[in-house]
mmCIF file of C-alpha atoms in Angstrom:
data_model
loop_
_atom_site.group_PDB
_atom_site.id
_atom_site.type_symbol
_atom_site.label_atom_id
_atom_site.label_comp_id
_atom_site.label_asym_id
_atom_site.label_seq_id
_atom_site.Cartn_x
_atom_site.Cartn_y
_atom_site.Cartn_z
ATOM 1 C CA MET V 1 197.024 30.236 113.440
ATOM 2 C CA ILE V 2 195.118 31.512 116.463
ATOM 3 C CA GLY V 3 196.635 30.528 119.781
ATOM 4 C CA VAL V 4 200.214 29.967 118.652
ATOM 5 C CA ASP V 5 202.748 31.938 120.681
ATOM 6 C CA THR V 6 205.094 32.812 117.813
ATOM 7 C CA ALA V 7 207.488 34.698 120.079
ATOM 8 C CA GLY V 8 207.645 31.753 122.462
ATOM 9 C CA VAL V 9 208.331 29.257 119.690
ATOM 10 C CA ALA V 10 210.969 31.591 118.234
ATOM 11 C CA ALA V 11 212.611 31.854 121.649
ATOM 12 C CA LYS V 12 212.915 28.056 121.897
ATOM 13 C CA LEU V 13 214.564 27.920 118.488
ATOM 14 C CA GLY V 14 216.786 30.886 119.276
ATOM 15 C CA VAL V 15 218.038 29.368 122.530
ATOM 16 C CA ALA V 16 218.649 26.046 120.742
ATOM 17 C CA ALA V 17 220.813 27.836 118.165
ATOM 18 C CA ASP V 18 222.639 29.985 120.705
ATOM 19 C CA THR V 19 223.503 27.008 122.935
ATOM 20 C CA ALA V 20 223.953 24.397 120.170
ATOM 21 C CA THR V 21 221.361 22.220 121.867
ATOM 22 C CA ALA V 22 218.908 20.182 119.798
ATOM 23 C CA ILE V 23 215.194 20.293 120.572
ATOM 24 C CA GLY V 24 212.243 18.154 119.518
ATOM 25 C CA GLN V 25 210.007 19.007 116.593
ATOM 26 C CA LEU V 26 207.580 21.803 117.400
ATOM 27 C CA ALA V 27 204.926 21.664 114.673
ATOM 28 C CA ALA V 28 202.864 18.862 116.206
ATOM 29 C CA GLU V 29 203.248 20.270 119.712
ATOM 30 C CA VAL V 30 201.959 23.744 118.835
ATOM 31 C CA GLU V 31 200.004 22.904 115.638
ATOM 32 C CA LEU V 32 202.052 25.091 113.336
ATOM 33 C CA ASP V 33 200.873 25.619 109.791
ATOM 34 C CA VAL V 34 203.050 27.114 107.029
ATOM 35 C CA PRO V 35 201.875 30.762 107.305
ATOM 36 C CA THR V 36 202.326 30.720 111.076
ATOM 37 C CA ALA V 37 205.726 29.074 110.689
ATOM 38 C CA TYR V 38 206.868 32.037 108.590
ATOM 39 C CA GLY V 39 205.649 34.269 111.410
ATOM 40 C CA VAL V 40 207.856 32.328 113.812
ATOM 41 C CA GLN V 41 210.749 32.689 111.360
ATOM 42 C CA ALA V 42 210.273 36.462 111.291
ATOM 43 C CA ALA V 43 210.271 36.571 115.111
ATOM 44 C CA LEU V 44 213.353 34.339 115.243
ATOM 45 C CA VAL V 45 215.298 36.577 112.882
ATOM 46 C CA GLN V 46 214.073 39.666 114.735
ATOM 47 C CA ARG V 47 215.819 38.312 117.837
ATOM 48 C CA ARG V 48 219.063 38.480 115.855
ATOM 49 C CA LEU V 49 218.329 41.982 114.577
ATOM 50 C CA ASP V 50 217.569 43.136 118.115
ATOM 51 C CA ARG V 51 221.094 42.206 119.151
ATOM 52 C CA GLY V 52 222.663 44.237 116.352
ATOM 53 C CA GLU V 53 222.710 41.973 113.316
ATOM 54 C CA ARG V 54 221.358 43.237 110.003
ATOM 55 C CA LEU V 55 219.664 41.569 107.055
ATOM 56 C CA VAL V 56 221.959 41.010 104.084
ATOM 57 C CA GLY V 57 220.001 38.584 101.951
ATOM 58 C CA VAL V 58 217.654 35.706 101.374
ATOM 59 C CA LYS V 59 218.235 32.008 100.851
ATOM 60 C CA MET V 60 216.121 29.420 99.102
ATOM 61 C CA GLY V 61 215.673 25.933 100.466
ATOM 62 C CA LEU V 62 214.599 22.581 99.090
ATOM 63 C CA THR V 63 215.094 23.675 95.482
ATOM 64 C CA SER V 64 216.470 20.271 94.429
ATOM 65 C CA LYS V 65 214.998 16.788 94.487
ATOM 66 C CA ALA V 66 218.116 15.628 96.331
ATOM 67 C CA LYS V 67 217.465 18.052 99.180
ATOM 68 C CA MET V 68 213.759 17.264 99.308
ATOM 69 C CA ALA V 69 214.530 13.562 99.543
ATOM 70 C CA GLN V 70 217.275 14.103 102.110
ATOM 71 C CA VAL V 71 215.036 15.902 104.584
ATOM 72 C CA GLY V 72 211.701 14.353 103.646
ATOM 73 C CA VAL V 73 209.747 17.442 102.573
ATOM 74 C CA ASP V 74 208.496 18.577 99.193
ATOM 75 C CA GLU V 75 208.012 22.336 98.924
ATOM 76 C CA VAL V 76 210.391 25.176 98.024
ATOM 77 C CA ILE V 77 210.929 27.476 100.995
ATOM 78 C CA TRP V 78 212.875 30.636 101.817
ATOM 79 C CA GLY V 79 214.741 32.098 104.749
ATOM 80 C CA ARG V 80 216.691 35.165 105.795
ATOM 81 C CA LEU V 81 220.437 35.829 105.985
ATOM 82 C CA THR V 82 222.152 38.213 108.413
ATOM 83 C CA ASP V 83 225.648 39.668 108.371
ATOM 84 C CA ALA V 84 226.649 37.528 111.352
ATOM 85 C CA MET V 85 226.103 34.408 109.253
ATOM 86 C CA ARG V 86 228.607 35.445 106.609
ATOM 87 C CA VAL V 87 232.047 33.805 106.643
ATOM 88 C CA PRO V 88 234.842 35.220 104.432
ATOM 89 C CA ASP V 89 235.869 33.068 101.485
ATOM 90 C CA GLY V 90 238.492 30.683 102.845
ATOM 91 C CA GLY V 91 237.555 31.588 106.400
ATOM 92 C CA ALA V 92 237.150 29.321 109.410
ATOM 93 C CA VAL V 93 234.103 28.123 111.319
ATOM 94 C CA ASP V 94 233.900 26.262 114.616
ATOM 95 C CA PRO V 95 231.777 23.103 114.222
ATOM 96 C CA SER V 96 231.226 22.961 117.979
ATOM 97 C CA ALA V 97 229.181 26.169 117.712
ATOM 98 C CA TYR V 98 226.507 24.181 115.846
ATOM 99 C CA ILE V 99 224.391 21.133 116.597
ATOM 100 C CA HIS V 100 224.966 19.012 113.491
ATOM 101 C CA PRO V 101 226.443 21.267 110.796
ATOM 102 C CA ARG V 102 226.285 20.278 107.147
ATOM 103 C CA VAL V 103 227.642 21.990 104.038
ATOM 104 C CA GLU V 104 226.343 22.190 100.482
ATOM 105 C CA PRO V 105 227.440 23.916 97.247
ATOM 106 C CA GLU V 106 225.284 26.744 95.934
ATOM 107 C CA VAL V 107 225.059 29.570 93.432
ATOM 108 C CA ALA V 108 224.857 33.104 94.849
ATOM 109 C CA PHE V 109 223.453 36.207 93.149
ATOM 110 C CA LEU V 110 224.309 39.797 94.043
ATOM 111 C CA LEU V 111 220.993 41.583 93.651
ATOM 112 C CA ASP V 112 220.496 44.860 91.820
ATOM 113 C CA ARG V 113 217.259 46.439 90.619
ATOM 114 C CA LEU V 114 214.343 44.158 91.401
ATOM 115 C CA PRO V 115 210.703 44.188 90.324
ATOM 116 C CA GLU V 116 207.881 44.507 92.793
ATOM 117 C CA PRO V 117 206.570 41.240 94.275
ATOM 118 C CA GLY V 118 204.230 39.631 91.771
ATOM 119 C CA GLU V 119 205.812 41.408 88.813
ATOM 120 C CA PRO V 120 207.773 38.988 86.597
ATOM 121 C CA ILE V 121 211.470 39.580 86.037
ATOM 122 C CA GLY V 122 211.689 41.099 82.587
ATOM 123 C CA ASP V 123 215.464 40.954 82.279
ATOM 124 C CA PHE V 124 217.487 38.777 84.631
ATOM 125 C CA ALA V 125 220.655 40.742 83.820
ATOM 126 C CA THR V 126 219.164 43.935 85.250
ATOM 127 C CA ALA V 127 217.994 42.209 88.432
ATOM 128 C CA VAL V 128 221.316 40.504 89.183
ATOM 129 C CA ARG V 129 224.579 42.437 89.304
ATOM 130 C CA ALA V 130 226.915 39.446 89.613
ATOM 131 C CA VAL V 131 227.052 35.727 90.345
ATOM 132 C CA ALA V 132 229.390 33.596 92.472
ATOM 133 C CA PRO V 133 229.973 30.079 93.763
ATOM 134 C CA ALA V 134 228.933 29.675 97.382
ATOM 135 C CA ILE V 135 228.788 27.290 100.300
ATOM 136 C CA GLU V 136 225.923 27.217 102.751
ATOM 137 C CA LEU V 137 226.366 25.767 106.215
ATOM 138 C CA ILE V 138 223.028 24.477 107.435
ATOM 139 C CA ASP V 139 222.247 23.367 110.969
ATOM 140 C CA SER V 140 218.769 22.245 111.919
ATOM 141 C CA ARG V 141 217.954 22.987 115.518
ATOM 142 C CA TYR V 142 215.866 19.796 115.673
ATOM 143 C CA ALA V 143 217.153 16.502 117.016
ATOM 144 C CA ASP V 144 218.479 14.100 114.370
ATOM 145 C CA PHE V 145 217.979 16.744 111.652
ATOM 146 C CA ARG V 146 214.360 15.580 111.359
ATOM 147 C CA PHE V 147 211.485 18.006 110.850
ATOM 148 C CA SER V 148 208.222 18.726 109.081
ATOM 149 C CA LEU V 149 207.801 21.524 106.543
ATOM 150 C CA PRO V 150 206.450 24.025 109.126
ATOM 151 C CA ASP V 151 209.266 23.047 111.506
ATOM 152 C CA VAL V 152 212.043 23.872 109.031
ATOM 153 C CA ILE V 153 210.379 27.105 107.918
ATOM 154 C CA ALA V 154 210.074 28.264 111.533
ATOM 155 C CA ASP V 155 213.757 27.402 112.022
ATOM 156 C CA ASN V 156 214.701 29.902 109.272
ATOM 157 C CA THR V 157 215.229 27.003 106.849
ATOM 158 C CA SER V 158 218.176 25.681 108.896
ATOM 159 C CA ALA V 159 220.265 28.776 108.039
ATOM 160 C CA ALA V 160 223.513 28.954 109.986
ATOM 161 C CA ALA V 161 226.380 30.386 107.905
ATOM 162 C CA PHE V 162 227.414 31.011 104.309
ATOM 163 C CA VAL V 163 230.488 31.701 102.202
ATOM 164 C CA VAL V 164 230.463 33.536 98.870
ATOM 165 C CA GLY V 165 233.350 33.158 96.423
ATOM 166 C CA PRO V 166 234.544 35.834 93.994
ATOM 167 C CA TRP V 167 231.799 37.693 92.138
ATOM 168 C CA SER V 168 231.827 37.621 88.337
ATOM 169 C CA PRO V 169 229.553 38.837 85.526
ATOM 170 C CA VAL V 170 226.523 36.657 84.896
ATOM 171 C CA PRO V 171 227.361 34.144 82.124
ATOM 172 C CA ALA V 172 225.049 33.492 79.185
ATOM 173 C CA GLY V 173 223.744 30.273 80.716
ATOM 174 C CA LEU V 174 223.396 29.038 84.290
ATOM 175 C CA ASP V 175 221.133 26.067 83.719
ATOM 176 C CA ASN V 176 223.576 23.158 83.416
ATOM 177 C CA LEU V 177 226.912 24.036 84.996
ATOM 178 C CA GLY V 178 228.881 21.279 86.678
ATOM 179 C CA VAL V 179 229.163 21.453 90.474
ATOM 180 C CA LEU V 180 231.594 19.658 92.794
ATOM 181 C CA LEU V 181 231.787 19.603 96.567
ATOM 182 C CA GLU V 182 235.221 18.665 97.882
ATOM 183 C CA VAL V 183 236.220 17.803 101.441
ATOM 184 C CA ASP V 184 239.947 17.636 102.167
ATOM 185 C CA GLY V 185 240.666 17.521 98.441
ATOM 186 C CA ARG V 186 238.337 14.599 97.785
ATOM 187 C CA VAL V 187 235.170 14.966 95.718
ATOM 188 C CA VAL V 188 232.220 13.947 97.897
ATOM 189 C CA GLN V 189 229.309 15.280 95.820
ATOM 190 C CA VAL V 190 228.879 15.825 92.086
ATOM 191 C CA GLY V 191 225.944 17.739 90.660
ATOM 192 C CA SER V 192 224.691 20.370 88.261
ATOM 193 C CA THR V 193 223.054 23.740 88.593
ATOM 194 C CA ALA V 194 220.148 22.119 86.731
ATOM 195 C CA ALA V 195 219.265 20.571 90.101
ATOM 196 C CA ILE V 196 218.244 24.056 91.289
ATOM 197 C CA LEU V 197 214.706 24.214 89.895
ATOM 198 C CA GLY V 198 216.097 23.301 86.471
ATOM 199 C CA ASP V 199 217.859 26.692 86.322
ATOM 200 C CA PRO V 200 219.058 28.797 89.293
ATOM 201 C CA ARG V 201 217.488 31.863 87.695
ATOM 202 C CA ARG V 202 214.068 30.378 88.422
ATOM 203 C CA ALA V 203 214.910 30.441 92.112
ATOM 204 C CA LEU V 204 214.975 34.238 92.022
ATOM 205 C CA ASP V 205 211.437 34.341 90.653
ATOM 206 C CA GLU V 206 210.385 32.014 93.462
ATOM 207 C CA GLY V 207 212.224 34.061 96.070
ATOM 208 C CA ILE V 208 210.587 37.307 95.011
ATOM 209 C CA ARG V 209 207.169 35.641 94.953
ATOM 210 C CA LEU V 210 207.421 33.775 98.255
ATOM 211 C CA ALA V 211 209.072 36.572 100.221
ATOM 212 C CA GLY V 212 206.617 39.079 98.786
ATOM 213 C CA ARG V 213 203.753 36.932 100.014
ATOM 214 C CA HIS V 214 205.040 37.602 103.533
ATOM 215 C CA GLY V 215 205.647 41.312 103.045
ATOM 216 C CA VAL V 216 209.385 41.110 102.385
ATOM 217 C CA ARG V 217 210.862 42.808 99.342
ATOM 218 C CA LEU V 218 214.347 41.739 98.281
ATOM 219 C CA GLN V 219 216.794 44.640 98.289
ATOM 220 C CA SER V 220 219.523 45.845 95.954
ATOM 221 C CA GLY V 221 222.901 44.794 97.345
ATOM 222 C CA TRP V 222 221.544 41.688 99.073
ATOM 223 C CA VAL V 223 222.978 38.221 98.581
ATOM 224 C CA PHE V 224 220.574 35.645 97.199
ATOM 225 C CA LEU V 225 221.436 31.983 97.679
ATOM 226 C CA ALA V 226 219.572 30.143 94.942
ATOM 227 C CA GLY V 227 219.642 26.701 96.554
ATOM 228 C CA ALA V 228 221.829 23.633 96.825
ATOM 229 C CA ALA V 229 223.027 21.772 93.751
ATOM 230 C CA THR V 230 223.712 18.552 95.693
ATOM 231 C CA ALA V 231 222.789 16.888 98.955
ATOM 232 C CA ALA V 232 224.503 18.293 102.051
ATOM 233 C CA VAL V 233 227.358 16.523 103.832
ATOM 234 C CA PRO V 234 228.349 16.692 107.520
ATOM 235 C CA LEU V 235 231.045 19.206 108.459
ATOM 236 C CA ARG V 236 233.701 17.465 110.525
ATOM 237 C CA PRO V 237 236.262 19.213 112.756
ATOM 238 C CA GLY V 238 239.429 20.064 110.844
ATOM 239 C CA ALA V 239 237.851 19.631 107.409
ATOM 240 C CA HIS V 240 238.626 21.876 104.458
ATOM 241 C CA VAL V 241 235.592 22.313 102.199
ATOM 242 C CA ARG V 242 235.589 23.648 98.661
ATOM 243 C CA ALA V 243 232.683 24.194 96.246
ATOM 244 C CA VAL V 244 233.535 24.312 92.554
ATOM 245 C CA VAL V 245 231.022 25.653 90.029
ATOM 246 C CA GLU V 246 231.836 25.480 86.329
ATOM 247 C CA LYS V 247 232.528 28.929 84.808
ATOM 248 C CA LEU V 248 232.095 30.603 88.223
ATOM 249 C CA GLY V 249 235.092 29.384 90.208
ATOM 250 C CA THR V 250 235.378 28.214 93.810
ATOM 251 C CA ALA V 251 234.390 29.070 97.381
ATOM 252 C CA SER V 252 235.911 27.479 100.451
ATOM 253 C CA LEU V 253 235.866 27.274 104.246
ATOM 254 C CA LYS V 254 237.838 25.528 106.945
ATOM 255 C CA ALA V 255 236.482 23.879 110.057
ATOM 256 C CA SER V 256 238.541 24.330 113.192
ATOM 257 C CA ALA V 257 239.723 21.115 114.829
#
């Protein structure tokens, strides 16, 4: 959109993330549309790359009805992951480094050979080297976790951190695996991988298509987070979080007190 200072908007979001300080929604203030919001996202991530981070993957957002309802938007979106966002399985995060952190269980793919954008995936098994349970830590930079679709896209789809559990060969089916999210040993969310566009494999098609529309080709060796299988829950200081995905295993993180 003509007249939008994408670098300036990205700087506001970047400072909000770096200082864990919430800001007001930006879309109405600067009249962001979706294409321009992705331009802001690119500038926001470039700030991270300029300080030495590197791209390691892509994440999908709003791939379940639960997530759409939770945040009040209705379109699948995508964002970028950097190495600084990755937390080792079982590792610790500091909740005070974020504004209002939330966690959600996901399915992660380790990408291999991928088709060109616009070319359908002929064989999922050749495009994905392995699969794993995962946890995504999301943290909107907007006050009260409230935003429009362009707002959340500009904010790199609320990406903050992620954990990937042990990789394993891709099973025959991924479309209806049970998913649990546990906090301190108590089940707080129950879901199914069917919540991820009906089948997490469909998320990869969407990711290739949507990223390709903005000139980004997914790379071999990248992590692909297919989307949340349940609604997100707040991450409290001292909490131990575990995601359990049927047939795939577990991923976990700890929040410092």
